[in-house]
Amino acid sequence: MWLRTACKLAFTLDGPTPFILMLRARSGAQQWVARESYTLTPSVPVVEFTDMYGNLCQRVVAPAGEFSIETSADVMTADEIDVAPGAPFDAVQHLPDAVLTFLLSSRYCESEQFTTMANEIVADVAPGYDQVAAISDWIRREVRFDPNTLYGQMTATEVNLRREGVCRDLAHLGIALCRSLCIPARMVVGYLHELVPMDQHAWFEAWVGGRWYTFDPTQDTARGGRVTLAYGHDAADVAIFNQFGPASPPVLMQVSVELLDAPA
């Protein structure tokens, strides 16, 4: 399917403010970006770089006063995510070098705390894809997805205790549970067509059967219509913007995903 994604962020800043932005989708095996626009108002110099995860990042220093960022992209992506019941577990010694880092505990995914719990969830389930599917299904049943949760960013341990959270929180728990079983898992942030309420969305991917597969505990079907902006260990790596200096939350954030009738 062809999707048109858009995001607008607006700030009122007390002084010059450095930003690192992560708002450009990158073409790859799962998506093709045919058109994009990226507008800063007022216009300021931008330096783009690629971070350690391959994400496209932009450095700017926004001036004092009103500052806005508007992005739009036409992207071809899959109607449904790939599923692979029975895909095998990949032994750690056979994992690609670039995948090994996603076995490690991280700031929001304290995987060392979840070994017993993860083994209970996947008891009698074949190692590999089926274990991750069992984890995602368990989170969907046991942890309430609430887009309006006001707890702030929670670690996987906190999510497990509260048993509710936003999409990012459910992904953190899924990642921690997978890593505790020696299954590499990473955070993904982007867009999801027909998400309600519409916003930036987060899910996770797990490495089984020699590749990454998508899992989303907030959805009850293998929904496609996803456009990825960023990958990382957890939410600390995939913020769509980081600002430095006195905190100035956005005064406006608008996100939209539109299904196109024809190719871009």
PDB file of C-alpha atoms in Angstrom, residues 72-160:
ATOM      1  CA  SER A  72       5.554  14.694   4.902  1.00  0.00           C
ATOM      2  CA  ALA A  73       6.391  11.523   2.965  1.00  0.00           C
ATOM      3  CA  ASP A  74       4.791   9.178   0.441  1.00  0.00           C
ATOM      4  CA  VAL A  75       5.874   5.650   1.304  1.00  0.00           C
ATOM      5  CA  MET A  76       5.198   2.210  -0.166  1.00  0.00           C
ATOM      6  CA  THR A  77       4.884  -0.397   2.578  1.00  0.00           C
ATOM      7  CA  ALA A  78       3.335  -3.829   3.112  1.00  0.00           C
ATOM      8  CA  ASP A  79      -0.400  -4.320   3.653  1.00  0.00           C
ATOM      9  CA  GLU A  80       0.337  -6.969   6.307  1.00  0.00           C
ATOM     10  CA  ILE A  81       3.364  -7.791   8.418  1.00  0.00           C
ATOM     11  CA  ASP A  82       5.208 -11.052   7.772  1.00  0.00           C
ATOM     12  CA  VAL A  83       4.453 -13.889  10.173  1.00  0.00           C
ATOM     13  CA  ALA A  84       6.428 -17.130  10.497  1.00  0.00           C
ATOM     14  CA  PRO A  85       5.033 -19.602  13.035  1.00  0.00           C
ATOM     15  CA  GLY A  86       7.654 -22.224  13.724  1.00  0.00           C
ATOM     16  CA  ALA A  87      10.621 -20.064  12.673  1.00  0.00           C
ATOM     17  CA  PRO A  88      13.520 -21.356  14.778  1.00  0.00           C
ATOM     18  CA  PHE A  89      15.480 -19.823  17.617  1.00  0.00           C
ATOM     19  CA  ASP A  90      18.934 -18.623  16.517  1.00  0.00           C
ATOM     20  CA  ALA A  91      21.695 -19.652  18.909  1.00  0.00           C
ATOM     21  CA  VAL A  92      23.728 -16.717  20.175  1.00  0.00           C
ATOM     22  CA  GLN A  93      26.954 -18.022  18.635  1.00  0.00           C
ATOM     23  CA  HIS A  94      25.348 -17.885  15.185  1.00  0.00           C
ATOM     24  CA  LEU A  95      23.871 -14.375  15.394  1.00  0.00           C
ATOM     25  CA  PRO A  96      25.220 -11.651  13.068  1.00  0.00           C
ATOM     26  CA  ASP A  97      27.575  -9.243  14.814  1.00  0.00           C
ATOM     27  CA  ALA A  98      25.204  -6.292  14.365  1.00  0.00           C
ATOM     28  CA  VAL A  99      22.372  -8.193  16.083  1.00  0.00           C
ATOM     29  CA  LEU A 100      24.279  -9.150  19.239  1.00  0.00           C
ATOM     30  CA  THR A 101      23.822  -5.736  20.852  1.00  0.00           C
ATOM     31  CA  PHE A 102      20.046  -6.291  20.992  1.00  0.00           C
ATOM     32  CA  LEU A 103      20.535  -9.116  23.497  1.00  0.00           C
ATOM     33  CA  LEU A 104      21.746  -6.648  26.125  1.00  0.00           C
ATOM     34  CA  SER A 105      19.769  -5.141  28.963  1.00  0.00           C
ATOM     35  CA  SER A 106      19.117  -1.418  28.462  1.00  0.00           C
ATOM     36  CA  ARG A 107      17.815   1.621  30.311  1.00  0.00           C
ATOM     37  CA  TYR A 108      14.095   0.804  29.931  1.00  0.00           C
ATOM     38  CA  CYS A 109      14.370  -2.947  29.304  1.00  0.00           C
ATOM     39  CA  GLU A 110      15.942  -4.645  32.331  1.00  0.00           C
ATOM     40  CA  SER A 111      15.928  -8.096  30.774  1.00  0.00           C
ATOM     41  CA  GLU A 112      17.881  -9.693  33.629  1.00  0.00           C
ATOM     42  CA  GLN A 113      14.779  -9.237  35.825  1.00  0.00           C
ATOM     43  CA  PHE A 114      12.486 -11.317  33.614  1.00  0.00           C
ATOM     44  CA  THR A 115      14.090 -14.732  33.073  1.00  0.00           C
ATOM     45  CA  THR A 116      11.736 -16.667  35.349  1.00  0.00           C
ATOM     46  CA  MET A 117       8.633 -14.831  34.169  1.00  0.00           C
ATOM     47  CA  ALA A 118       9.522 -15.252  30.494  1.00  0.00           C
ATOM     48  CA  ASN A 119      10.086 -18.981  30.888  1.00  0.00           C
ATOM     49  CA  GLU A 120       6.700 -19.318  32.576  1.00  0.00           C
ATOM     50  CA  ILE A 121       4.976 -17.460  29.735  1.00  0.00           C
ATOM     51  CA  VAL A 122       6.552 -19.598  27.010  1.00  0.00           C
ATOM     52  CA  ALA A 123       6.413 -22.943  28.819  1.00  0.00           C
ATOM     53  CA  ASP A 124       5.860 -25.788  26.304  1.00  0.00           C
ATOM     54  CA  VAL A 125       6.193 -23.363  23.361  1.00  0.00           C
ATOM     55  CA  ALA A 126       8.706 -24.144  20.615  1.00  0.00           C
ATOM     56  CA  PRO A 127      11.832 -21.935  20.806  1.00  0.00           C
ATOM     57  CA  GLY A 128      11.923 -19.054  18.350  1.00  0.00           C
ATOM     58  CA  TYR A 129       9.071 -17.202  16.683  1.00  0.00           C
ATOM     59  CA  ASP A 130       6.373 -19.026  18.654  1.00  0.00           C
ATOM     60  CA  GLN A 131       7.924 -17.863  21.927  1.00  0.00           C
ATOM     61  CA  VAL A 132       7.841 -14.227  20.835  1.00  0.00           C
ATOM     62  CA  ALA A 133       4.252 -14.629  19.624  1.00  0.00           C
ATOM     63  CA  ALA A 134       3.329 -16.095  23.031  1.00  0.00           C
ATOM     64  CA  ILE A 135       4.967 -13.130  24.775  1.00  0.00           C
ATOM     65  CA  SER A 136       3.147 -10.610  22.572  1.00  0.00           C
ATOM     66  CA  ASP A 137      -0.187 -12.393  23.132  1.00  0.00           C
ATOM     67  CA  TRP A 138       0.396 -12.480  26.892  1.00  0.00           C
ATOM     68  CA  ILE A 139       1.082  -8.731  26.990  1.00  0.00           C
ATOM     69  CA  ARG A 140      -2.045  -8.071  24.921  1.00  0.00           C
ATOM     70  CA  ARG A 141      -4.133 -10.046  27.424  1.00  0.00           C
ATOM     71  CA  GLU A 142      -2.518  -8.980  30.679  1.00  0.00           C
ATOM     72  CA  VAL A 143      -1.361  -5.370  30.144  1.00  0.00           C
ATOM     73  CA  ARG A 144      -3.943  -2.730  29.289  1.00  0.00           C
ATOM     74  CA  PHE A 145      -3.065  -0.525  26.342  1.00  0.00           C
ATOM     75  CA  ASP A 146      -4.072   3.009  27.321  1.00  0.00           C
ATOM     76  CA  PRO A 147      -2.884   5.813  24.992  1.00  0.00           C
ATOM     77  CA  ASN A 148      -3.784   8.341  27.715  1.00  0.00           C
ATOM     78  CA  THR A 149      -1.621   6.858  30.468  1.00  0.00           C
ATOM     79  CA  LEU A 150       0.137   9.665  32.332  1.00  0.00           C
ATOM     80  CA  TYR A 151       2.858   7.741  34.171  1.00  0.00           C
ATOM     81  CA  GLY A 152       5.646   9.074  31.941  1.00  0.00           C
ATOM     82  CA  GLN A 153       8.278   6.795  30.471  1.00  0.00           C
ATOM     83  CA  MET A 154       8.266   3.527  32.394  1.00  0.00           C
ATOM     84  CA  THR A 155      10.773   0.722  32.488  1.00  0.00           C
ATOM     85  CA  ALA A 156       9.651  -2.798  31.683  1.00  0.00           C
ATOM     86  CA  THR A 157       9.622  -3.592  35.407  1.00  0.00           C
ATOM     87  CA  GLU A 158       7.294  -0.655  36.113  1.00  0.00           C
ATOM     88  CA  VAL A 159       4.996  -1.625  33.235  1.00  0.00           C
ATOM     89  CA  ASN A 160       4.766  -5.157  34.576  1.00  0.00           C
TER      90      ASN A 160
END
